[in-house]
Amino acid sequence: MKTLNITQVRSDIYKLVENLEQSHEPVHITGKKGNAVMVSEKDWENIQETLHLMSIPGMAESIREGLEQPIDDCSDKLDW
């Protein structure tokens, strides 16, 4: 993860935002009164969705089981 100080971020914020959108690499921002991590909006939405799904009891196990099942064993019809 790239680390920039707040002055560096402030001087070229437009380029930084464009790079975040393309690279999907978070940026660690350091300041005198605290630090932060900057991510693209899409990456933040993905993080939030993952956290939500992992908060559902049994969801992680269900995903793991699904990944282990061979595609040929999957049904073409949905039960829902």
PDB file of C-alpha atoms in Angstrom:
ATOM      1  CA  MET A   1       0.000   0.000   0.000  1.00  0.00           C
ATOM      2  CA  LYS A   2       1.361   3.371  -1.018  1.00  0.00           C
ATOM      3  CA  THR A   3       1.812   5.920   1.788  1.00  0.00           C
ATOM      4  CA  LEU A   4       1.442   9.661   1.198  1.00  0.00           C
ATOM      5  CA  ASN A   5       1.363  12.554   3.608  1.00  0.00           C
ATOM      6  CA  ILE A   6      -1.589  14.905   3.596  1.00  0.00           C
ATOM      7  CA  THR A   7       0.354  17.624   1.747  1.00  0.00           C
ATOM      8  CA  GLN A   8       1.124  15.228  -1.114  1.00  0.00           C
ATOM      9  CA  VAL A   9      -2.540  14.197  -1.292  1.00  0.00           C
ATOM     10  CA  ARG A  10      -3.744  17.783  -1.292  1.00  0.00           C
ATOM     11  CA  SER A  11      -1.373  18.806  -4.099  1.00  0.00           C
ATOM     12  CA  ASP A  12      -2.643  16.222  -6.599  1.00  0.00           C
ATOM     13  CA  ILE A  13      -6.017  14.933  -5.371  1.00  0.00           C
ATOM     14  CA  TYR A  14      -7.510  14.618  -8.888  1.00  0.00           C
ATOM     15  CA  LYS A  15      -4.741  12.330 -10.133  1.00  0.00           C
ATOM     16  CA  LEU A  16      -4.886  10.315  -6.909  1.00  0.00           C
ATOM     17  CA  VAL A  17      -8.624   9.674  -7.287  1.00  0.00           C
ATOM     18  CA  GLU A  18      -8.170   8.609 -10.923  1.00  0.00           C
ATOM     19  CA  ASN A  19      -5.370   6.224  -9.920  1.00  0.00           C
ATOM     20  CA  LEU A  20      -7.485   4.711  -7.147  1.00  0.00           C
ATOM     21  CA  GLU A  21     -10.260   3.999  -9.630  1.00  0.00           C
ATOM     22  CA  GLN A  22      -7.871   2.282 -12.042  1.00  0.00           C
ATOM     23  CA  SER A  23      -5.444   0.479  -9.728  1.00  0.00           C
ATOM     24  CA  HIS A  24      -7.799  -0.542  -6.886  1.00  0.00           C
ATOM     25  CA  GLU A  25      -4.808  -0.073  -4.561  1.00  0.00           C
ATOM     26  CA  PRO A  26      -5.667   1.735  -1.311  1.00  0.00           C
ATOM     27  CA  VAL A  27      -3.550   4.706  -0.255  1.00  0.00           C
ATOM     28  CA  HIS A  28      -2.401   5.230   3.331  1.00  0.00           C
ATOM     29  CA  ILE A  29      -2.559   8.942   4.178  1.00  0.00           C
ATOM     30  CA  THR A  30      -0.572  10.249   7.125  1.00  0.00           C
ATOM     31  CA  GLY A  31      -1.153  13.518   8.913  1.00  0.00           C
ATOM     32  CA  LYS A  32      -0.054  15.272  12.080  1.00  0.00           C
ATOM     33  CA  LYS A  33      -3.358  14.634  13.867  1.00  0.00           C
ATOM     34  CA  GLY A  34      -4.221  11.226  12.452  1.00  0.00           C
ATOM     35  CA  ASN A  35      -4.012   8.805   9.566  1.00  0.00           C
ATOM     36  CA  ALA A  36      -6.513   7.488   7.039  1.00  0.00           C
ATOM     37  CA  VAL A  37      -6.856   5.031   4.195  1.00  0.00           C
ATOM     38  CA  MET A  38      -8.357   6.128   0.876  1.00  0.00           C
ATOM     39  CA  VAL A  39     -10.055   3.663  -1.488  1.00  0.00           C
ATOM     40  CA  SER A  40     -12.145   4.101  -4.611  1.00  0.00           C
ATOM     41  CA  GLU A  41     -15.915   4.324  -4.222  1.00  0.00           C
ATOM     42  CA  LYS A  42     -16.411   1.000  -6.015  1.00  0.00           C
ATOM     43  CA  ASP A  43     -13.887  -0.736  -3.750  1.00  0.00           C
ATOM     44  CA  TRP A  44     -15.622   0.726  -0.681  1.00  0.00           C
ATOM     45  CA  GLU A  45     -18.989  -0.596  -1.921  1.00  0.00           C
ATOM     46  CA  ASN A  46     -17.417  -4.032  -2.430  1.00  0.00           C
ATOM     47  CA  ILE A  47     -15.955  -3.993   1.077  1.00  0.00           C
ATOM     48  CA  GLN A  48     -19.334  -3.046   2.536  1.00  0.00           C
ATOM     49  CA  GLU A  49     -21.082  -5.821   0.601  1.00  0.00           C
ATOM     50  CA  THR A  50     -18.528  -8.401   1.763  1.00  0.00           C
ATOM     51  CA  LEU A  51     -18.897  -7.303   5.387  1.00  0.00           C
ATOM     52  CA  HIS A  52     -22.680  -7.542   5.087  1.00  0.00           C
ATOM     53  CA  LEU A  53     -22.586 -11.021   3.559  1.00  0.00           C
ATOM     54  CA  MET A  54     -20.105 -12.270   6.153  1.00  0.00           C
ATOM     55  CA  SER A  55     -22.401 -11.000   8.936  1.00  0.00           C
ATOM     56  CA  ILE A  56     -25.154 -13.407   7.815  1.00  0.00           C
ATOM     57  CA  PRO A  57     -24.907 -16.636   9.875  1.00  0.00           C
ATOM     58  CA  GLY A  58     -23.806 -19.556   7.694  1.00  0.00           C
ATOM     59  CA  MET A  59     -23.091 -17.440   4.597  1.00  0.00           C
ATOM     60  CA  ALA A  60     -19.305 -17.990   4.585  1.00  0.00           C
ATOM     61  CA  GLU A  61     -19.759 -21.758   4.873  1.00  0.00           C
ATOM     62  CA  SER A  62     -22.365 -21.727   2.104  1.00  0.00           C
ATOM     63  CA  ILE A  63     -20.025 -19.832  -0.212  1.00  0.00           C
ATOM     64  CA  ARG A  64     -17.151 -22.242   0.535  1.00  0.00           C
ATOM     65  CA  GLU A  65     -19.403 -25.242  -0.166  1.00  0.00           C
ATOM     66  CA  GLY A  66     -20.542 -23.695  -3.422  1.00  0.00           C
ATOM     67  CA  LEU A  67     -16.977 -23.073  -4.549  1.00  0.00           C
ATOM     68  CA  GLU A  68     -16.063 -26.709  -3.846  1.00  0.00           C
ATOM     69  CA  GLN A  69     -18.981 -28.128  -5.845  1.00  0.00           C
ATOM     70  CA  PRO A  70     -18.065 -29.083  -9.432  1.00  0.00           C
ATOM     71  CA  ILE A  71     -19.974 -27.027 -11.984  1.00  0.00           C
ATOM     72  CA  ASP A  72     -21.300 -30.195 -13.654  1.00  0.00           C
ATOM     73  CA  ASP A  73     -23.066 -31.105 -10.388  1.00  0.00           C
ATOM     74  CA  CYS A  74     -24.979 -27.806 -10.337  1.00  0.00           C
ATOM     75  CA  SER A  75     -28.635 -27.708 -11.283  1.00  0.00           C
ATOM     76  CA  ASP A  76     -29.904 -25.701 -14.241  1.00  0.00           C
ATOM     77  CA  LYS A  77     -33.132 -24.961 -12.353  1.00  0.00           C
ATOM     78  CA  LEU A  78     -33.420 -22.614  -9.409  1.00  0.00           C
ATOM     79  CA  ASP A  79     -35.575 -23.556  -6.415  1.00  0.00           C
ATOM     80  CA  TRP A  80     -36.529 -19.998  -5.572  1.00  0.00           C
TER      81      TRP A  80
END
